[in-house]
Amino acid sequence: MEERKEEEQFISLVDIIHIVIGKWYWFALSIVVCCAVAFLYLRMTPKEYTRTASVLIKDDAKGGALSETAAFEDLSMFNVKRNVDNEVLVFKSRRLMRETARKLNLDVSYTVKQGLRTQELYTRAPISASFPEVDEMESFSFVATPTSDTEVSLTDFRIISASGDEQLLTETYTALLNDTLQTTIGALVVTPTLYYNDSYLQVPVTITKRNLESVVTQYQSALQVSLASKTATIINLTLQDVSIRRAEDVINTLIDVYNADVVSDKNQIMVSTSEFINERLIIIEKELGSVDSDIESFKRTHQLTDIQSESGMYLQTTSQLSQEELALQNQLSLAKYIREYLTDPSRSSDLIPSNTGLSDMNIEGQIAAYNELLLKRDKLIGNSSSKNPVVMDLNNSLSAMKQTIIRAIDNLIVGLNLQIGNVKQREVQTARRISAVPSQQKEVLSIERQQKIKEALYLYLLNKREENALSQAMTESNARIVDAASGSNAPVAPKSMIILLAAFVLGCIIPGGVLWMQNTLDTKVKGRKDLEDATTIPLLGEIPHRDRKGKEEHDVVVRKDSRDAVSEAFRIIRTNMEFMRVKANDMKVIMLTSSSPGAGKTFISTNLAVSLALMQKKVILVDLDIRKGTLSDRAGATGKGISNFLSGRIDRIDDMIQTGYIDNCLDVIHVGPVPPNPAELLLSDRLDYLIEELKKRYDYIILDTVPAGIVADASIINRVADVTVYVVRAGLLDRRQLPDIERLYREERYKNMCTILNDIRFDKAGYGYGYGYGYGYGYGYGYSKDDK
């Protein structure tokens, strides 16, 4: 059963289509309203355009561009490499955008009203306003209306606070063009532009001065900076604005500001370098001039001649003696080394170093002979032993030769020392001769040395100054424009088709959502499906909703030869009752009850009785609602009724029967006076006697009773009934009460219980109700009351 209910609650596409068709006018109205709002929005919203520029970021390391520090490349200073990702952030920086906003005066805008849309004039405004005394952070607006060739009317001054609140000022001014006017916002100058002509006379132009920082924030957020690709150094700058010209100007100016900033950054080091070089040149130039003056003054004072050649000769002699002494010292060091080598016991069997550079060739020859003999001895020892007589003779010879070499070296050392002493004596003599040179010449040499040093430094700085000036003149920007700001003239926003499509979808969603909410929040029974989902009680039929135009049509709607939907519904119920007769052999007494008043028991009992009477069946309709007497009240009945019979005031049944309806096939028993003890009367045996007597006279007995859920009368009356018809009115009974009705059926508190669903609105029944109102009588919709 759970699976069956889940299947029945599934919403199919056909169900949705039926709902939409049933409420098509709400969907149509919602779509029209939403599309109208969207169209109005499109007419009011300014169109926005996109402009894009491409910039190539140069790579200094790869391109060979001159670095800021190129002036000192020979001092091992390195170049700075740029990262293109950093340049993306630089373009997005607030500082560059602020400078761009200042250059273009983006904080002042000029607009006019064209139909519903506000049009941005930008540089095509007929007038230009300047505010000499206004701070960049202030915000205000006013309306300037050209009234003549020389005057402009200023009205609607509004001061805008930081929070966005506006303060309207009532002052009105008449300003002369190109004249300064003092206003509540400060000094104001209005000047005409090239577009000032008669077409703008009496046309209000709204001038808005905004906080510069808020303008910077707006354009900083609107600017999109991205890399063209991961492997390239090209940056795309994209801006969306209501003014094509302004978008182009902002992007192009931003690039110019970026380049100027880069050039300024590069030139800062060069300017500092140039200042440093100039300062040093001035200082060195003064020092160099002072040195030249000192040399001239010194020679003039001491009447010095050119002693350069003589001094050079002495210096040359000193140099030669120094070299000779150095050579002798080297010979002496070598001789001492060889002697130490020869006298070292640990090296007695080693070869003596030869060709060491000793000037005595005799010693070199002795060393060579010694080494040759030593090698010969070592060879013999390798082939025999050290005891070999030949080896022993060779050892003696080697020892004698070594002693000879040592004595020769000793003699060489003595000779070298003598030569060194002679050289030193000559150096002393030369030094004396040099010291004899006038001391003034030494002073001159010292001064000239300083002169050469300062002159070399002066020439170096002059060269670097020219290189730095050349570098500064050739400094180029870091970015090269690949494509200037451009784009399509077709607006990119608002997107008309998307907005209209969204409005159409929203127009469908709103009524759909409302219907879904209604269907979800409404817990009332809407139709047959609600009953079948919650109960297993047999359903006799459904009575469709009817328009109540008058009391004469309120009670009896079933007539002979009528083909309206309600009449066909009662015919279906009448037929279904015949099928129930197969199961219940005797089904004469039909009792109608409900859960609450207003379910339509009286209406259904009346028309069901009429429908049965039209079959030429003997039918009697009994009003057992002796508490309220709805049936009798609607019929306007007075006089004796069933309450008189039950209370024993009358004994004859015929005295309370009203006859003569539907070709004498339908009789009625009204309620009579309302008794004070209705339950006790219904419990009396007279009711059982009455029903038994009526069964003998009539084919059907229709009992119109009270609601079962309010008083006990229905349960009391049910003892005489054969069938209990439980009337459920759509839109009145809460679905949460259906389990209680199901419990009554399962516990068999009422005999042969079945239900009739009254007042069905098939347009509101929701999904699952589109199959007609049951049992094949849907054809009745094809006829009207006039079709007889």
PDB file of C-alpha atoms in Angstrom, residues 53-60 87 91 233-237 255-256 258-259 262 266 476-484:
ATOM      1  CA  ALA A  53      43.782  47.230 -24.451  1.00  0.00           C
ATOM      2  CA  SER A  54      46.837  44.950 -24.708  1.00  0.00           C
ATOM      3  CA  VAL A  55      50.208  45.914 -23.251  1.00  0.00           C
ATOM      4  CA  LEU A  56      53.543  44.148 -23.732  1.00  0.00           C
ATOM      5  CA  ILE A  57      55.710  44.168 -20.612  1.00  0.00           C
ATOM      6  CA  LYS A  58      59.359  44.324 -21.655  1.00  0.00           C
ATOM      7  CA  ASP A  59      61.837  41.954 -20.068  1.00  0.00           C
ATOM      8  CA  ASP A  60      64.959  43.976 -19.262  1.00  0.00           C
ATOM      9  CA  GLU A  87      53.026  44.383 -13.143  1.00  0.00           C
ATOM     10  CA  PHE A  91      48.107  48.126 -12.934  1.00  0.00           C
ATOM     11  CA  THR A 233      54.275  38.895 -21.071  1.00  0.00           C
ATOM     12  CA  ILE A 234      51.212  40.579 -22.584  1.00  0.00           C
ATOM     13  CA  ILE A 235      48.645  42.034 -20.194  1.00  0.00           C
ATOM     14  CA  ASN A 236      45.011  42.685 -21.174  1.00  0.00           C
ATOM     15  CA  LEU A 237      43.247  45.649 -19.561  1.00  0.00           C
ATOM     16  CA  ILE A 255      48.831  53.006 -19.341  1.00  0.00           C
ATOM     17  CA  ASP A 256      50.387  56.469 -19.718  1.00  0.00           C
ATOM     18  CA  TYR A 258      52.027  53.513 -15.548  1.00  0.00           C
ATOM     19  CA  ASN A 259      54.730  54.302 -18.123  1.00  0.00           C
ATOM     20  CA  VAL A 262      58.136  53.459 -14.542  1.00  0.00           C
ATOM     21  CA  LYS A 266      64.140  54.422 -13.533  1.00  0.00           C
ATOM     22  CA  GLU A 476      62.034  54.162 -22.208  1.00  0.00           C
ATOM     23  CA  SER A 477      58.890  52.908 -20.575  1.00  0.00           C
ATOM     24  CA  ASN A 478      58.522  49.399 -19.265  1.00  0.00           C
ATOM     25  CA  ALA A 479      55.362  48.743 -21.306  1.00  0.00           C
ATOM     26  CA  ARG A 480      54.671  48.927 -25.012  1.00  0.00           C
ATOM     27  CA  ILE A 481      51.084  49.250 -26.226  1.00  0.00           C
ATOM     28  CA  VAL A 482      50.199  46.360 -28.506  1.00  0.00           C
ATOM     29  CA  ASP A 483      46.555  47.369 -29.008  1.00  0.00           C
ATOM     30  CA  ALA A 484      45.091  50.632 -27.755  1.00  0.00           C
TER      31      ALA A 484
END
